[in-house]
Coordinates of C-alpha atoms and ligand atoms in Angstrom, one line a residue:
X28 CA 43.3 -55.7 32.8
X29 CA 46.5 -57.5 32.4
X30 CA 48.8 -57.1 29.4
X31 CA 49.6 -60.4 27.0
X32 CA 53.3 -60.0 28.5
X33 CA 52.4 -60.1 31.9
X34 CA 52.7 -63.7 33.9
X35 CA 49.4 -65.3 34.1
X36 CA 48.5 -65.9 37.8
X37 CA 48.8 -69.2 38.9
X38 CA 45.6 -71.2 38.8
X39 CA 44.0 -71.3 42.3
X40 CA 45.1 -74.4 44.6
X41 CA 42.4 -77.0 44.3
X42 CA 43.4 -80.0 45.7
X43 CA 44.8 -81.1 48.7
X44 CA 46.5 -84.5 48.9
X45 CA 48.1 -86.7 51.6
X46 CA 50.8 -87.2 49.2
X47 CA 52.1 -86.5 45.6
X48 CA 54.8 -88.7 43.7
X49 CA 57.2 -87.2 40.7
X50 CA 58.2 -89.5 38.8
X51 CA 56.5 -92.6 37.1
X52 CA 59.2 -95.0 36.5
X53 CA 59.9 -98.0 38.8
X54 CA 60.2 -96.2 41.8
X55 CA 57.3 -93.6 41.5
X56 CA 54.9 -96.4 40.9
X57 CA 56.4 -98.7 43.8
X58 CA 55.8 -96.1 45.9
X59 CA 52.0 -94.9 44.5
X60 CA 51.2 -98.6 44.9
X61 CA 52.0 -98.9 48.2
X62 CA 50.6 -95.5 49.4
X63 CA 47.3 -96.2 47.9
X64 CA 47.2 -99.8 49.3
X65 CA 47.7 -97.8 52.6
X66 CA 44.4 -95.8 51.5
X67 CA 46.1 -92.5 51.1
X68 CA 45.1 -89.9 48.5
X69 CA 47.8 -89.9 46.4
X70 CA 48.9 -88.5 42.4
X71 CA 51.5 -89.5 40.6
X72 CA 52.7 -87.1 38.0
X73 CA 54.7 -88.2 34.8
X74 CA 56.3 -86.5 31.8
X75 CA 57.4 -89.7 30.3
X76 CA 60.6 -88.4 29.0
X77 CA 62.4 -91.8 29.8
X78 CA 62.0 -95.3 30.2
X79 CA 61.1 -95.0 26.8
X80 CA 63.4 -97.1 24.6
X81 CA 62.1 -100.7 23.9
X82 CA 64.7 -102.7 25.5
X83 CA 64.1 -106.0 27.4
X84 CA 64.9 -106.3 31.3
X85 CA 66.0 -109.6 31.7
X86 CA 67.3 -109.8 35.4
X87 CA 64.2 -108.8 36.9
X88 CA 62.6 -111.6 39.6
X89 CA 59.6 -113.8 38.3
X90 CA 60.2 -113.0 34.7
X91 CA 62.1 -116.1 33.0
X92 CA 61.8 -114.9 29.5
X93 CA 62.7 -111.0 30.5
X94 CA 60.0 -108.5 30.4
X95 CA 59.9 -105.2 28.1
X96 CA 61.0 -102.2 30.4
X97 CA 57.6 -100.2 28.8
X98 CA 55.4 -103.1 29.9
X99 CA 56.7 -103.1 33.6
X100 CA 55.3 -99.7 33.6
X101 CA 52.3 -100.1 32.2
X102 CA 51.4 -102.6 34.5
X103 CA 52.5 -100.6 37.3
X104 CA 50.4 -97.7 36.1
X105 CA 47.3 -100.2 36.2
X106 CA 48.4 -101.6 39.4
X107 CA 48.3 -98.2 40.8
X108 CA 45.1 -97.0 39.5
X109 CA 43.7 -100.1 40.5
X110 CA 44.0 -99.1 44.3
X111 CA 43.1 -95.3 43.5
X112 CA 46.1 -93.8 43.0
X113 CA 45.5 -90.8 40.3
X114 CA 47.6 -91.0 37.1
X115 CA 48.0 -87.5 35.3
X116 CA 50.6 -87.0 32.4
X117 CA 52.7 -83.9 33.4
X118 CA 55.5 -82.0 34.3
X119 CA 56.3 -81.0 38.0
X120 CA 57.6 -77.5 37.4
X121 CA 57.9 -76.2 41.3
X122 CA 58.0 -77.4 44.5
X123 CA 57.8 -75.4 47.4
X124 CA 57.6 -75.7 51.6
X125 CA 54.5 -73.9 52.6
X126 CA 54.2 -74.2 56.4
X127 CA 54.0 -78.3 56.9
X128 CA 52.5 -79.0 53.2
X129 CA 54.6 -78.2 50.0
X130 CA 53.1 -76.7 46.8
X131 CA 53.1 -78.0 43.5
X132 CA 53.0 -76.8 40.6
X133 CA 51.9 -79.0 37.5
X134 CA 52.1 -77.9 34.3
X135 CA 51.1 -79.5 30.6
X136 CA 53.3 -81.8 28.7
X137 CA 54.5 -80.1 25.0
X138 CA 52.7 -81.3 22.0
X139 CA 55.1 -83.5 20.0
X140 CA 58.1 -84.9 22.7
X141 CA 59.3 -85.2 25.7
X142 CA 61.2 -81.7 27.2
X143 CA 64.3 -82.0 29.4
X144 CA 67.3 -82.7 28.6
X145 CA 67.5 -86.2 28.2
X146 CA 67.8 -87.9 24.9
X147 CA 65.9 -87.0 22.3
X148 CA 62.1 -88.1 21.6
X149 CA 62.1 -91.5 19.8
X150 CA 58.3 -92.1 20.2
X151 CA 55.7 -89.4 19.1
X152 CA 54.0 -88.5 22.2
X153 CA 50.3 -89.7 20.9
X154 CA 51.4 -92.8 20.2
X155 CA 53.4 -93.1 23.1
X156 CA 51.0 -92.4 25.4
X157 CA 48.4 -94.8 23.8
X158 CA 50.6 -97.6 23.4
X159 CA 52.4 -97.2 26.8
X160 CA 49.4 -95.6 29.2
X161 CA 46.1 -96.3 27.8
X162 CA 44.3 -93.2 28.1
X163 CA 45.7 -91.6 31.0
X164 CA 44.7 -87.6 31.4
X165 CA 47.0 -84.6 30.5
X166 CA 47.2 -82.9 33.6
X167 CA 48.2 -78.7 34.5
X168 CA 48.4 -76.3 34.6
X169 CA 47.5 -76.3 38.3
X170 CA 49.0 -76.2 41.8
X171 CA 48.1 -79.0 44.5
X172 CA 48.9 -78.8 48.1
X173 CA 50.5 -82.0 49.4
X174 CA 51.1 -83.5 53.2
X175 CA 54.0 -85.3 51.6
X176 CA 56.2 -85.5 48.5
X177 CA 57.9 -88.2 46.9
X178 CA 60.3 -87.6 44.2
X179 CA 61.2 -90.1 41.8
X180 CA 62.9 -88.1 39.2
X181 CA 65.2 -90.6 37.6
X182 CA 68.3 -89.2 35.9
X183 CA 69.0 -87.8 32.5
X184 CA 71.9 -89.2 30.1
X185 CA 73.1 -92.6 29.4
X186 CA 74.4 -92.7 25.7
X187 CA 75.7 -90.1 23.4
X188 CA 73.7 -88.7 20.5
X189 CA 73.8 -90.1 16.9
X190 CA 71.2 -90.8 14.2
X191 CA 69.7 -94.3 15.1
X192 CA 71.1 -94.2 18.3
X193 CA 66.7 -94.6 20.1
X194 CA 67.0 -97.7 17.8
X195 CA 69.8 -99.2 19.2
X196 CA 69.5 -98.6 23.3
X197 CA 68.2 -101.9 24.8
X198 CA 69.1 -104.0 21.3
X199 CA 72.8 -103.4 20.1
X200 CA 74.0 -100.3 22.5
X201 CA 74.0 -100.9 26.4
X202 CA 75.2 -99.2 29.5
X203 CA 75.2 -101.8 32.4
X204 CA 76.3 -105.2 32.2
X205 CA 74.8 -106.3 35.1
X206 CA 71.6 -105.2 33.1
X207 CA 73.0 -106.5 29.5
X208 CA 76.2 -108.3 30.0
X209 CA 74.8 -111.8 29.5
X210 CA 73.2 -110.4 26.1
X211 CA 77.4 -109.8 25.2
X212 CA 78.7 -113.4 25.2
X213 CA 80.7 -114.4 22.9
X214 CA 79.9 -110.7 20.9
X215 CA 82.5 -108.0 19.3
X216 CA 82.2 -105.6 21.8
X217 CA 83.4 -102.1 21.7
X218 CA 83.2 -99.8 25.0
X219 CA 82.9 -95.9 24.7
X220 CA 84.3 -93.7 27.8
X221 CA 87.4 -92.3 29.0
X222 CA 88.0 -93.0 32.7
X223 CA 88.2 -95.7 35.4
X224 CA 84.4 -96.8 35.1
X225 CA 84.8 -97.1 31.6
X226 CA 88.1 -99.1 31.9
X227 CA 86.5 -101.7 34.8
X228 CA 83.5 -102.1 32.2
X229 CA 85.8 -103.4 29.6
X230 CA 87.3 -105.7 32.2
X231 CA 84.1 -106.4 33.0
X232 CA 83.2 -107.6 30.0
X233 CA 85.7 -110.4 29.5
X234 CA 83.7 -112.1 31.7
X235 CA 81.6 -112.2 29.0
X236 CA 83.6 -112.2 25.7
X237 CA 87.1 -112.4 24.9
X238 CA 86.9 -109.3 22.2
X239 CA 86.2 -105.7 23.8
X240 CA 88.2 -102.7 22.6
X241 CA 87.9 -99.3 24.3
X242 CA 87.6 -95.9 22.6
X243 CA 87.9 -93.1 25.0
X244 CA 85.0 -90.8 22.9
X245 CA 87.0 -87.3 23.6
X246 CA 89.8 -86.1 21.6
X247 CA 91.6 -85.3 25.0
X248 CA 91.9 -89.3 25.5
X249 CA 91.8 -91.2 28.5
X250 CA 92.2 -90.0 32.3
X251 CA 93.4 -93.1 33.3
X252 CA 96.9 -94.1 34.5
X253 CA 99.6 -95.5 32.1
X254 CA 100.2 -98.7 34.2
X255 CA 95.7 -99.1 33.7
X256 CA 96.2 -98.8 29.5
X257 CA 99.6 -101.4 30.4
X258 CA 96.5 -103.4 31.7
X259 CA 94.4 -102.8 29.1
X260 CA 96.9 -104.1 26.3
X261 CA 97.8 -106.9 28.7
X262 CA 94.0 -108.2 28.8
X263 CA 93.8 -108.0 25.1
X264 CA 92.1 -104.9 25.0
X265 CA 92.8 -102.5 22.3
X266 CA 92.5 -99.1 23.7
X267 CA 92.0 -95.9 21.2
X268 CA 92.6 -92.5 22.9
X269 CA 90.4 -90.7 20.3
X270 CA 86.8 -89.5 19.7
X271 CA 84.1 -91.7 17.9
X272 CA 83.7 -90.2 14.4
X273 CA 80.4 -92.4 13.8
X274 CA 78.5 -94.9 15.6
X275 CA 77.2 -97.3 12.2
X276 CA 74.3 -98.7 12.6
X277 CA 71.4 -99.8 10.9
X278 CA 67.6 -101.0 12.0
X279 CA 68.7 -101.0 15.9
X280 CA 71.8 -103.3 15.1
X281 CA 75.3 -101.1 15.8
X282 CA 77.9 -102.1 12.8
X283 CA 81.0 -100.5 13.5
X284 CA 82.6 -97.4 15.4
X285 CA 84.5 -95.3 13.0
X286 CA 87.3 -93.3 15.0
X287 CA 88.0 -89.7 14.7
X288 CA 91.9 -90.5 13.9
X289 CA 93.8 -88.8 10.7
X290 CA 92.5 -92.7 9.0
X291 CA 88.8 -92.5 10.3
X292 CA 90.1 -96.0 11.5
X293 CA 87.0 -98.5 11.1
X294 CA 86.1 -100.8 14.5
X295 CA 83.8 -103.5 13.5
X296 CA 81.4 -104.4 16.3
X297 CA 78.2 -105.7 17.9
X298 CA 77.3 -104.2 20.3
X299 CA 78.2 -100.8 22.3
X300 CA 78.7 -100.2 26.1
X301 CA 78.9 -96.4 26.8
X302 CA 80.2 -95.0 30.2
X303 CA 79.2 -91.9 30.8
X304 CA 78.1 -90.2 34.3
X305 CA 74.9 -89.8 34.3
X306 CA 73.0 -86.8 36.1
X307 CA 70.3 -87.0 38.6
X308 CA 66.8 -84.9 38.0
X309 CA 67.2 -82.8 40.8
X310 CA 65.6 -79.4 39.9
X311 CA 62.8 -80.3 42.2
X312 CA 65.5 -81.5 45.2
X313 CA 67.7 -78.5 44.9
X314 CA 63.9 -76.0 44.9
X315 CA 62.8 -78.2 48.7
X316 CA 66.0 -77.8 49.8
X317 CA 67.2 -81.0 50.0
X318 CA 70.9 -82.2 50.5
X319 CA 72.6 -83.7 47.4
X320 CA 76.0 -85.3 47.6
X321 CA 78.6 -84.1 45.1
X322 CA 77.3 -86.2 42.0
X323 CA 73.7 -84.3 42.3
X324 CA 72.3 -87.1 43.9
X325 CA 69.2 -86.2 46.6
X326 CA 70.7 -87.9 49.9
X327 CA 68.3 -90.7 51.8
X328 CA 68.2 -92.6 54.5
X329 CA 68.0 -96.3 54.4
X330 CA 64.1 -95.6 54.5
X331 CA 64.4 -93.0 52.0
X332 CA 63.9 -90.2 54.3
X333 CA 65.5 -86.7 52.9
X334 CA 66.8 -83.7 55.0
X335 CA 63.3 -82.5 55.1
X336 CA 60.6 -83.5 56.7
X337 CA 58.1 -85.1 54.9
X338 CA 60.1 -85.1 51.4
X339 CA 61.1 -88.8 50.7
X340 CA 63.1 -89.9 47.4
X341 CA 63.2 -93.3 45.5
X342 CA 65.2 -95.0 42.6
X343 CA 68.2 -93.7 40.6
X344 CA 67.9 -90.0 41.6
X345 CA 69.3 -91.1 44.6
X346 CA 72.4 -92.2 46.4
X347 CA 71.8 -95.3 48.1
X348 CA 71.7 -98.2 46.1
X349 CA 73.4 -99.7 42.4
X350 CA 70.8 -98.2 39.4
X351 CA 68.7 -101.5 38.7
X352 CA 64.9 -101.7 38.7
X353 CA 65.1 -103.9 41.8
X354 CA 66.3 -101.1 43.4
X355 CA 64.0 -98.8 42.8
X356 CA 60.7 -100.7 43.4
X357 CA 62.4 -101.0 46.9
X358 CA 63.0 -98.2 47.3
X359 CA 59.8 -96.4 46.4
X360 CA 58.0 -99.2 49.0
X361 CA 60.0 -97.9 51.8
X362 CA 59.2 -94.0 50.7
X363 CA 55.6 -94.8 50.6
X364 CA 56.2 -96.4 54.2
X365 CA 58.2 -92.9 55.2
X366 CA 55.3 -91.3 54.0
X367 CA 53.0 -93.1 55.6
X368 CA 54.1 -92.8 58.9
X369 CA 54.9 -89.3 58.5
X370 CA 50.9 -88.8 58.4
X371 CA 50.3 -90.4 61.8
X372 CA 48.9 -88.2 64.3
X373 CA 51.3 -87.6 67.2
X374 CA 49.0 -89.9 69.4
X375 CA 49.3 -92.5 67.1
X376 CA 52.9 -92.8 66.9
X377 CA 55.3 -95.1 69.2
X378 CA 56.6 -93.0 72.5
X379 CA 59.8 -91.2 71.7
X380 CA 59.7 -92.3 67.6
X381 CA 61.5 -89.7 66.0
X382 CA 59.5 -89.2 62.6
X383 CA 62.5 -88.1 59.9
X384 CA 65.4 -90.0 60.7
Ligands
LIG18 C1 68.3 -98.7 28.3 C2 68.2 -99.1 29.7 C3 68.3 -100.4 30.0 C4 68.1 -100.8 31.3 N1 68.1 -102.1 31.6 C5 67.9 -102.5 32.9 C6 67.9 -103.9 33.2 O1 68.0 -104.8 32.3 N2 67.7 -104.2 34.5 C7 67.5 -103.3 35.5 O2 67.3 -103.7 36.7 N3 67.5 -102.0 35.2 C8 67.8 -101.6 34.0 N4 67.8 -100.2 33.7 C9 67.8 -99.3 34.8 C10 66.4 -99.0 35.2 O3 65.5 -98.7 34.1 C11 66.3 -97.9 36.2 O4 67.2 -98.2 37.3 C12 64.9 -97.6 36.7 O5 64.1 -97.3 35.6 C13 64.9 -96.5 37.7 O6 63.6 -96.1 38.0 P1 63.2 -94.6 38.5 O7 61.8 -94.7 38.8 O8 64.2 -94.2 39.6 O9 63.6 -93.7 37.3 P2 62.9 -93.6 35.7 O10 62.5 -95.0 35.4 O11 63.9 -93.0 35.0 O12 61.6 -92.8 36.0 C14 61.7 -91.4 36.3 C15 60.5 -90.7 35.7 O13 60.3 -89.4 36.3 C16 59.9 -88.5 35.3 N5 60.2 -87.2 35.8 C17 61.4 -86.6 36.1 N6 61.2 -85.3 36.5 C18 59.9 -85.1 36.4 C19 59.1 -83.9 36.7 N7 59.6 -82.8 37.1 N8 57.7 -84.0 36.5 C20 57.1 -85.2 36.1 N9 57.8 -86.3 35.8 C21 59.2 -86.2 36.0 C22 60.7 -89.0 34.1 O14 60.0 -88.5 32.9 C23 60.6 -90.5 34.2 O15 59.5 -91.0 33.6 C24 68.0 -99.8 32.4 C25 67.9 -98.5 32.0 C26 68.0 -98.1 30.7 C27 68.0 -96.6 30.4

């Protein structure tokens, strides 16, 4: 008999699947449709712990008056099931190589929010999952074998934390203006981040509006050149080496930044653009062995092939293409298409086609 502090043994392997997608954002579901429109067995496996703010995505092809990022997904979701793709609510915990096949293992979301490190829940998980999914099943804990993984992991951290900060993404506090930088014209902007990116997205941004200030959000101040502040000040941007004391907001509209200077120096704004490097969700890349370049991002091919055979990744946890929905729905298309292929029997495949490159 086992003791309450041993490990439980994993549950026994049950299924066996032609392919397994991480990830449900734009690029796991890309990918789900198109490998269940090619009639493979395929589950999708989601923890939901982004893509959860309520913003709008207005630069999205064939939708003139924008589109809520939650209700691309839950049309994705329904365009995947509709084909037979199988939806489960859960968290990929391990992936391993086993011979040709790789083995998951899937284990139940927490009650009451997300897990990871990403931001912080803003939507209780019940609610979430009814407004966003419809019912879609909790699955784990339980291991499945699969011919063929696709991970679509996303990435963890775009904006700092601060009380009403879920409020703001998508309304009043941005990250991309080639996502949001339309929403800015003519708006008091202030930019948060201390090094080159954050400097080009202030220069950016005049494209937009004439009044951006930068704060470089650490008390070390900014790792920038003098002669880039020079061009700062020479642009009309006000530059403030300092830490952000408070981000003031109220109902999803940002007021002011409040500086963490001897004055507690008061910025009124509109809206926030915050530079930070983000990090790709790689636990399950590093675990297959797949190659990462220095920023943790899993290296692809043009058709989203990895270093291993068989392993394909789509979307932002990657290192192909510019972060943007667009992006990712392409890129989980030509992973499904990898993956695809990768099933063929030998016979079946053109004379001298090498399979992973
Ligand atoms: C606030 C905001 C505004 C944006 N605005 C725009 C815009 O206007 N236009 C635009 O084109 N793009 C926009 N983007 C970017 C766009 O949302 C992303 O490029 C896109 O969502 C990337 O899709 P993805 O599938 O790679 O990753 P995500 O959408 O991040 O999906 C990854 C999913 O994988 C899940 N996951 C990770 N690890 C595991 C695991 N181990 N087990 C199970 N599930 C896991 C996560 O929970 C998540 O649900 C915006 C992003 C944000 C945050």
């Amino acid at each position: 008999m086992r003791s309450p502090e041993q490990t439980p043994e994993p549950e026994p392997v049950t299924r066996e699947l032609d392919c397994v997608v991480v990830g449900g954002g734009a690029a796991g579901l890309s990918a789900a449709v198109n490998m269940a429109r090619m009639r493979r067995s395929v589950l999708l496996v989601d923890e939901r712990d982004r893509f959860r703010w309520q913003h709008m995505i207005h630069n999205y092809l064939g939708f003139p008056d924008g589109i809520p990022a939650a209700e691309i997904r839950r049309l994705g979701w329904r365009q995947a099931a509709r084909y037979g793709a199988e939806l489960l609510l859960g968290h990929v915990a391990t992936a391993t190589r086993e011979g040709e096949r790789f083995r998951l293992r899937i284990e139940r979301l927490p009650e009451g929010g997300p897990r990871g490190s990403g931001p912080g829940p803003s939507i209780p998980r019940d609610a979430g999952i009814a407004r966003l999914f419809g019912e879609v099943p909790q699955g784990g804990p339980m291991e499945v074998l699969a011919r063929t993984v696709i991970l679509a992991t996303g990435v963890f951290g775009h904006f700092p934390e601060f009380p009403g900060r879920d409020d703001c993404v998508g309304r009043s506090l941005f990250w991309c203006i080639h996502c949001d930088g339309y929403e800015s014209i003519d708006r008091v902007v202030g930019v948060v981040g201390h090094d080159e990116d954050a400097v080009q997205t202030a220069f950016d941004l005049l494209v937009f509006t004439s009044r951006v200030a930068i704060v470089a959000g650490r008390p070390e101040g900014f790792e920038v050149p003098a002669s880039r502040l020079a061009d700062l000040a020479a642009n009309g941007i006000a530059a403030h080496p300092c830490a952000v004391a408070e981000y003031e907001n109220r109902d999803g509209q940002m007021h002011a930044l409040v500086l963490d200077d001897p004055g507690r120096t008061r910025i009124p704004i509109e809206q926030v653009y915050t530079v930070r490097r983000t990090r790709a969700a790689n636990d399950l890349a590093r675990q297959l062995g797949l190659e990462l370049n220095p920023l943790g991002q899993i290296v692809v091919t043009s058709e989203q092939h990895t270093n291993v055979p068989g392993v394909y990744a789509a979307g932002d946890a990657t290192c192909l293409h510019d972060h943007q929905i667009s992006a990712a729905v392409h890129e989980g298309n030509q992973a499904a298409c990898g993956a695809n292929y990768h099933l063929y029997a030998p016979a079946q495949r053109a004379p001298g086609d090498d399979l992973d490159c």
